[in-house]
Short mmCIF file of C-alpha atoms and ligand atoms in Angstrom, two decimals:
data_model
loop_
_atom_site.label_atom_id
_atom_site.label_comp_id
_atom_site.label_asym_id
_atom_site.label_seq_id
_atom_site.Cartn_x
_atom_site.Cartn_y
_atom_site.Cartn_z
CA MET T 1 235.41 10.62 -26.54
CA ASN T 2 232.19 8.59 -26.84
CA LEU T 3 231.86 5.02 -25.71
CA LEU T 4 230.39 2.14 -27.62
CA THR T 5 229.39 -0.88 -25.70
CA VAL T 6 229.07 -4.22 -27.54
CA VAL T 7 226.85 -6.58 -25.60
CA VAL T 8 227.68 -10.33 -26.46
CA PRO T 9 225.33 -13.08 -25.12
CA CYS T 10 227.27 -16.31 -24.86
CA TYR T 11 225.95 -19.70 -24.10
CA ASN T 12 228.53 -22.53 -24.39
CA GLU T 13 230.69 -20.47 -26.67
CA GLN T 14 234.22 -21.15 -25.55
CA GLU T 15 235.46 -21.88 -29.19
CA ALA T 16 233.80 -18.96 -30.67
CA MET T 17 234.83 -16.36 -28.18
CA PRO T 18 238.56 -15.85 -28.91
CA ILE T 19 237.77 -15.72 -32.67
CA PHE T 20 235.12 -13.06 -31.98
CA TYR T 21 237.48 -11.12 -29.72
CA ASN T 22 240.08 -10.92 -32.50
CA GLU T 23 237.59 -9.67 -35.06
CA ILE T 24 236.02 -7.08 -32.76
CA ILE T 25 239.44 -5.76 -31.78
CA LYS T 26 240.24 -5.31 -35.38
CA VAL T 27 237.13 -3.21 -35.79
CA SER T 28 237.72 -1.13 -32.69
CA ASP T 29 241.28 -0.39 -33.89
CA LYS T 30 239.76 0.80 -37.12
CA MET T 31 237.42 2.97 -35.26
CA LYS T 32 239.73 4.14 -32.53
CA ASP T 33 239.78 7.78 -33.63
CA LEU T 34 235.95 7.83 -33.55
CA VAL T 35 234.89 6.01 -30.36
CA ASP T 36 236.15 3.90 -27.42
CA PHE T 37 235.00 0.31 -27.08
CA GLU T 38 233.61 -1.63 -24.11
CA ILE T 39 232.85 -5.31 -24.62
CA ILE T 40 230.43 -7.15 -22.34
CA PHE T 41 230.32 -10.87 -22.48
CA VAL T 42 227.14 -12.12 -20.84
CA ASP T 43 227.69 -15.71 -19.85
CA ASP T 44 224.19 -17.23 -19.93
CA GLY T 45 224.91 -20.08 -17.55
CA SER T 46 227.15 -21.96 -19.80
CA LYS T 47 228.30 -25.44 -19.00
CA ASP T 48 231.64 -25.32 -20.82
CA GLY T 49 234.58 -23.05 -20.20
CA THR T 50 232.87 -19.89 -21.38
CA ILE T 51 233.33 -18.10 -18.06
CA ARG T 52 237.05 -19.02 -18.01
CA VAL T 53 237.57 -17.56 -21.43
CA ALA T 54 235.70 -14.38 -20.30
CA ARG T 55 237.87 -14.06 -17.07
CA HIS T 56 241.05 -14.50 -19.09
CA MET T 57 240.01 -11.85 -21.65
CA ASN T 58 239.12 -9.39 -18.84
CA SER T 59 242.44 -9.98 -17.19
CA ILE T 60 244.41 -9.11 -20.41
CA ASP T 61 242.16 -6.39 -21.80
CA SER T 62 240.40 -3.80 -19.59
CA ARG T 63 237.89 -3.14 -22.31
CA VAL T 64 236.49 -6.58 -21.94
CA LYS T 65 233.92 -7.08 -19.06
CA TYR T 66 231.71 -9.96 -18.18
CA ILE T 67 228.81 -11.10 -16.16
CA SER T 68 227.77 -14.50 -15.58
CA PHE T 69 224.26 -16.05 -14.71
CA SER T 70 223.39 -18.58 -12.20
CA ARG T 71 221.88 -20.72 -14.85
CA ASN T 72 220.74 -20.58 -18.46
CA PHE T 73 218.05 -17.79 -18.62
CA GLY T 74 218.02 -17.44 -22.47
CA LYS T 75 219.32 -15.03 -24.98
CA GLU T 76 216.55 -12.50 -24.20
CA ALA T 77 217.62 -12.27 -20.54
CA ALA T 78 221.29 -12.06 -21.54
CA MET T 79 220.54 -9.05 -23.86
CA TYR T 80 218.56 -7.37 -21.13
CA ALA T 81 221.33 -7.85 -18.54
CA GLY T 82 224.02 -6.58 -21.03
CA LEU T 83 221.93 -3.46 -21.89
CA GLU T 84 221.50 -2.84 -18.16
CA LYS T 85 225.28 -3.11 -17.54
CA ALA T 86 226.35 -1.23 -20.60
CA HIS T 87 227.94 2.27 -19.99
CA GLY T 88 228.17 3.29 -23.68
CA ASP T 89 226.65 6.32 -25.34
CA TYR T 90 225.92 3.74 -28.05
CA VAL T 91 225.11 0.11 -27.45
CA ALA T 92 225.38 -2.76 -29.91
CA ILE T 93 224.04 -6.30 -29.45
CA MET T 94 225.94 -8.96 -31.34
CA ASP T 95 226.19 -12.63 -31.44
CA VAL T 96 229.49 -14.27 -30.55
CA ASP T 97 229.36 -16.72 -33.53
CA LEU T 98 230.31 -13.98 -36.08
CA GLN T 99 226.96 -14.48 -37.94
CA ASP T 100 226.65 -10.74 -37.28
CA PRO T 101 229.52 -9.26 -39.27
CA PRO T 102 231.47 -6.85 -36.86
CA GLU T 103 232.68 -4.79 -39.79
CA LEU T 104 229.30 -3.46 -40.16
CA LEU T 105 229.68 -1.51 -36.89
CA LEU T 106 231.52 1.30 -38.56
CA ASP T 107 228.64 1.90 -41.10
CA MET T 108 226.20 1.57 -38.34
CA TYR T 109 228.02 4.07 -36.23
CA GLN T 110 228.16 6.59 -39.11
CA TYR T 111 224.51 6.28 -39.88
CA ILE T 112 223.73 7.19 -36.30
CA THR T 113 226.20 10.03 -35.84
CA ASN T 114 226.08 11.48 -39.36
CA GLU T 115 222.47 10.77 -40.44
CA GLY T 116 220.62 11.18 -37.22
CA TYR T 117 219.25 7.62 -36.96
CA ASP T 118 218.51 6.34 -33.45
CA CYS T 119 219.14 2.74 -34.35
CA VAL T 120 220.73 0.72 -37.04
CA ALA T 121 219.35 -2.74 -37.30
CA THR T 122 220.20 -5.64 -39.57
CA ARG T 123 218.18 -8.25 -41.47
CA ARG T 124 219.48 -11.07 -43.45
CA ILE T 125 217.89 -11.41 -46.97
CA THR T 126 218.84 -15.04 -47.50
CA ARG T 127 218.48 -17.99 -45.38
CA LYS T 128 221.25 -19.99 -46.97
CA GLY T 129 222.52 -22.86 -44.92
CA GLU T 130 219.35 -23.27 -43.06
CA PRO T 131 217.16 -26.37 -43.19
CA PRO T 132 214.31 -25.60 -45.81
CA ILE T 133 211.67 -26.70 -43.42
CA ARG T 134 212.81 -24.21 -40.84
CA SER T 135 212.87 -21.31 -43.50
CA PHE T 136 209.41 -22.34 -44.51
CA PHE T 137 207.97 -22.17 -40.96
CA SER T 138 209.93 -18.90 -40.29
CA ARG T 139 208.28 -17.23 -43.37
CA ARG T 140 204.86 -18.40 -42.28
CA PHE T 141 205.48 -17.10 -38.77
CA TYR T 142 206.44 -13.65 -39.97
CA SER T 143 203.49 -13.36 -42.38
CA LEU T 144 201.08 -14.59 -39.60
CA ILE T 145 202.43 -12.37 -36.79
CA ASN T 146 202.46 -9.27 -38.99
CA ARG T 147 198.85 -9.86 -39.94
CA ILE T 148 197.71 -10.11 -36.35
CA SER T 149 199.95 -7.76 -34.47
CA LYS T 150 200.14 -4.01 -34.65
CA THR T 151 203.69 -4.02 -33.92
CA GLU T 152 205.86 -4.66 -37.04
CA ILE T 153 208.06 -7.75 -36.92
CA VAL T 154 210.44 -7.51 -39.74
CA ASP T 155 211.19 -10.89 -41.50
CA GLY T 156 214.81 -11.96 -41.20
CA ALA T 157 215.52 -9.26 -38.67
CA ARG T 158 218.54 -10.21 -36.48
CA ASP T 159 219.02 -9.04 -32.95
CA TYR T 160 222.31 -7.40 -34.23
CA ARG T 161 221.86 -3.60 -33.90
CA LEU T 162 223.44 -0.51 -32.77
CA MET T 163 221.39 2.07 -30.85
CA THR T 164 221.62 5.23 -28.98
CA ARG T 165 221.70 5.33 -25.19
CA GLN T 166 218.21 6.83 -25.36
CA MET T 167 216.82 3.86 -27.12
CA ALA T 168 218.70 1.39 -24.88
CA GLN T 169 217.12 2.99 -21.84
CA SER T 170 213.59 2.79 -23.33
CA ILE T 171 214.12 -0.91 -24.07
CA LEU T 172 215.19 -1.37 -20.45
CA SER T 173 212.03 0.41 -19.29
CA LEU T 174 210.01 -2.55 -20.73
CA LYS T 175 210.57 -4.82 -17.78
CA GLU T 176 208.37 -7.71 -18.93
CA TYR T 177 209.40 -11.15 -18.01
CA ASN T 178 208.33 -12.79 -21.38
CA ARG T 179 210.68 -10.94 -23.67
CA PHE T 180 210.33 -11.07 -27.51
CA SER T 181 213.03 -8.68 -28.48
CA LYS T 182 212.09 -8.47 -32.22
CA GLY T 183 208.76 -7.06 -31.08
CA ILE T 184 210.26 -4.89 -28.25
CA PHE T 185 212.75 -3.14 -30.48
CA SER T 186 210.01 -2.27 -32.88
CA TRP T 187 207.47 -1.32 -30.14
CA VAL T 188 209.70 1.35 -28.67
CA GLY T 189 209.78 3.25 -31.93
CA PHE T 190 212.63 5.51 -32.83
CA ASN T 191 214.17 6.05 -36.28
CA THR T 192 215.60 2.71 -37.45
CA LYS T 193 217.85 2.19 -40.47
CA TRP T 194 217.91 -1.34 -41.81
CA LEU T 195 221.03 -2.84 -43.29
CA GLU T 196 220.73 -5.98 -45.21
CA TYR T 197 223.23 -8.76 -45.57
CA GLU T 198 223.41 -12.33 -46.72
CA ASN T 199 223.30 -15.15 -44.21
CA VAL T 200 226.72 -16.15 -42.78
CA LYS T 201 227.51 -19.49 -41.36
CA ARG T 202 228.46 -19.75 -37.70
CA VAL T 203 232.31 -19.69 -37.14
CA ALA T 204 232.43 -22.34 -34.35
CA GLY T 205 230.24 -24.36 -32.00
CA GLU T 206 226.62 -25.02 -33.01
CA THR T 207 223.29 -23.27 -32.94
CA LYS T 208 221.43 -23.34 -29.62
CA TRP T 209 218.00 -23.25 -31.29
CA SER T 210 216.29 -26.46 -32.00
CA PHE T 211 213.08 -26.48 -34.14
CA TRP T 212 211.03 -27.08 -31.14
CA LYS T 213 212.66 -24.21 -29.14
CA LEU T 214 211.90 -21.92 -32.07
CA LEU T 215 208.42 -22.95 -32.34
CA LEU T 216 207.74 -22.16 -28.62
CA TYR T 217 209.57 -18.98 -29.03
CA SER T 218 207.43 -17.94 -31.94
CA LEU T 219 204.31 -18.76 -29.79
CA ASP T 220 205.68 -16.58 -27.09
CA GLY T 221 206.07 -13.82 -29.74
CA ILE T 222 202.45 -14.18 -30.85
CA VAL T 223 201.15 -14.01 -27.21
CA ALA T 224 203.31 -11.11 -26.29
CA PHE T 225 202.51 -8.96 -29.28
CA SER T 226 199.02 -9.75 -30.26
CA THR T 227 195.57 -10.57 -28.69
CA THR T 228 194.00 -11.65 -31.98
CA PRO T 229 194.05 -15.33 -30.99
CA LEU T 230 191.64 -14.43 -28.21
CA ALA T 231 189.27 -12.67 -30.70
CA ILE T 232 189.55 -15.63 -33.02
CA ALA T 233 188.40 -17.90 -30.10
CA SER T 234 185.32 -15.69 -29.36
CA LEU T 235 184.53 -15.50 -33.13
CA MET T 236 184.66 -19.37 -33.43
CA GLY T 237 182.26 -19.42 -30.50
CA ILE T 238 179.79 -17.14 -32.18
CA LEU T 239 180.10 -18.90 -35.48
CA LEU T 240 179.36 -22.28 -33.85
CA CYS T 241 176.32 -20.73 -32.06
CA VAL T 242 175.00 -19.57 -35.40
CA ILE T 243 175.51 -22.99 -37.07
CA ALA T 244 173.85 -24.74 -34.22
CA PHE T 245 170.88 -22.33 -34.32
CA ILE T 246 170.37 -23.02 -38.03
CA PHE T 247 170.58 -26.80 -37.36
CA ILE T 248 167.97 -26.62 -34.57
CA CYS T 249 165.68 -24.69 -36.86
CA ILE T 250 166.04 -27.21 -39.61
CA ILE T 251 165.49 -30.23 -37.36
CA VAL T 252 162.52 -28.71 -35.54
CA SER T 253 160.69 -27.73 -38.65
CA LYS T 254 161.44 -31.04 -40.32
CA THR T 255 159.98 -32.84 -37.27
CA LEU T 256 156.90 -30.54 -37.16
CA ILE T 257 156.17 -30.42 -40.74
CA TRP T 258 157.05 -33.81 -42.12
CA GLY T 259 157.16 -35.70 -38.81
CA ASP T 260 160.70 -36.98 -39.58
CA PRO T 261 162.03 -39.31 -36.86
CA VAL T 262 165.09 -37.62 -35.39
CA ALA T 263 167.91 -40.09 -36.27
CA GLY T 264 171.55 -39.87 -36.59
CA TYR T 265 173.74 -41.25 -33.74
CA PRO T 266 176.98 -40.97 -35.76
CA SER T 267 176.35 -37.27 -36.79
CA MET T 268 175.68 -36.44 -33.12
CA ILE T 269 179.00 -37.98 -32.06
CA CYS T 270 180.66 -36.01 -34.82
CA ALA T 271 179.19 -32.74 -33.65
CA ILE T 272 180.22 -33.43 -30.03
CA ILE T 273 183.73 -34.28 -30.87
CA PHE T 274 183.91 -31.33 -33.34
CA ILE T 275 182.60 -28.82 -30.68
CA GLY T 276 184.65 -30.51 -27.91
CA GLY T 277 187.72 -30.01 -30.02
CA ILE T 278 187.03 -26.32 -30.70
CA GLN T 279 186.33 -25.74 -27.01
CA LEU T 280 189.51 -27.21 -25.95
CA PHE T 281 191.40 -25.30 -28.60
CA CYS T 282 189.90 -22.03 -27.45
CA MET T 283 190.64 -22.81 -23.79
CA GLY T 284 194.16 -23.57 -24.89
CA ILE T 285 194.40 -20.16 -26.26
CA LEU T 286 193.01 -18.62 -23.21
CA GLY T 287 195.35 -20.63 -21.14
CA GLN T 288 198.35 -19.34 -23.04
CA TYR T 289 197.40 -15.81 -22.17
CA VAL T 290 196.51 -16.71 -18.57
CA SER T 291 199.80 -18.51 -18.01
CA LYS T 292 201.83 -15.55 -19.35
CA THR T 293 199.88 -13.21 -17.13
CA TYR T 294 200.52 -15.53 -14.19
CA LEU T 295 204.27 -15.45 -14.89
CA GLU T 296 204.31 -11.63 -15.23
CA THR T 297 202.42 -11.16 -11.93
CA LYS T 298 204.99 -13.24 -10.13
CA ASN T 299 207.44 -10.34 -10.99
CA ARG T 300 210.44 -12.62 -10.90
CA PRO T 301 213.71 -11.14 -11.91
CA ILE T 302 214.68 -11.49 -15.48
CA TYR T 303 218.03 -13.05 -14.62
CA ILE T 304 220.17 -13.85 -11.57
CA LEU T 305 223.75 -12.95 -11.44
CA LYS T 306 226.41 -15.36 -10.11
CA GLU T 307 229.61 -13.56 -10.89
CA GLU T 308 230.88 -10.33 -12.44
CA ASP T 309 234.27 -8.82 -13.04
CA LYS T 310 235.73 -6.37 -10.65
CA SER T 311 235.12 -3.36 -12.76
CA TRP T 312 231.45 -3.19 -11.82
CA ASN T 313 232.13 -2.29 -8.21
CA PRO T 314 235.71 -1.28 -7.88
N1 UDP Y 401 222.57 -17.56 -26.62
C1 UDP Y 401 222.51 -17.24 -25.29
N2 UDP Y 401 221.56 -18.01 -24.60
C2 UDP Y 401 220.81 -19.14 -25.06
C3 UDP Y 401 221.04 -19.34 -26.40
C4 UDP Y 401 221.80 -18.64 -27.28
O1 UDP Y 401 222.96 -16.33 -24.80
O2 UDP Y 401 220.12 -19.75 -24.33
C5 UDP Y 401 223.48 -16.84 -27.49
C6 UDP Y 401 224.51 -17.59 -28.25
O3 UDP Y 401 225.68 -17.82 -27.42
C7 UDP Y 401 224.81 -16.72 -29.48
C8 UDP Y 401 223.47 -16.07 -29.69
O4 UDP Y 401 222.69 -16.13 -28.59
O5 UDP Y 401 225.80 -15.72 -29.14
C9 UDP Y 401 222.75 -16.66 -30.93
O6 UDP Y 401 222.55 -17.94 -30.73
P1 UDP Y 401 222.76 -19.05 -31.88
O7 UDP Y 401 223.84 -18.74 -32.82
O8 UDP Y 401 222.63 -20.41 -31.29
O9 UDP Y 401 221.33 -18.77 -32.68
P2 UDP Y 401 221.19 -18.69 -34.36
O10 UDP Y 401 222.25 -17.62 -34.72
O11 UDP Y 401 221.40 -20.05 -34.74
O12 UDP Y 401 219.81 -18.19 -34.45
MG1 MG Y 402 224.16 -17.90 -34.55
#
């Protein structure tokens, strides 16, 4: 029988894990004639009892496995590690807070096996229960990144998806350090079916994403999947040169023809500050790309393992 691996990144999720486990076991019972389950909890350097819960579940159910990081490496790293460890012919990525309804797995599985899709992904069509300001910026982000990136980033797409081994393997082949999964999933291609559902509230614990973290993450996404900001920087340079040239022509001809005295200390200061600002802005853009390049060339591992259950090396 085929094996389906569910990869579950967990960061300080001791309350949510038992609830998640109960739900996923219900689904696996429902699907027991179709496919076997393997559940991998990736403890992303949690500071609470997440690892103890994972150990306990592993001791009572051999389908549950876990790995644990030496510190918090982020959800992207956790997903990567989980994909690397997965044995399944099919691999799902799912949040532990039940915001990704486990019941959908059956539909997803059937789309892949019966209709030949390589991947079934999910997107939420509402943002209920989210602060309006966050929704506003999320929308702006998606419309911006889709305008400047060739890779399609679907608005409201979750990381919750089921994919074939082949697709999981190709995601693993992208070994970049700055991982922006929403882009990576789309970049690798393959036939993706989208399921839509309404936003669900987290079952326990709280979200790990502050507004600030999300903002930085969205900047990472832009730098990782578009070089348009660099082009904008050069365009602004050209534009300023043209404006400066026109100004020079006007001032020179005014002085030569009418003998105007060149005045205007305030306007000069304005111009200096304006140009200085644009220069710093463009250098900032450049700096973003250089810093990402710097981190990539260091070739650091995406995560560091501290503990894993015995099933990995019996
Ligand atoms: N997560 C993680 N590492 C982190 C942050 C989050 O593994 O540094 C996990 C978290 O435990 C959860 C999933 O990623 O299973 C989604 O996190 P969360 O629910 O906080 O995000 P939201 O649903 O609010 O976008
Ligand atoms: Mg969540």
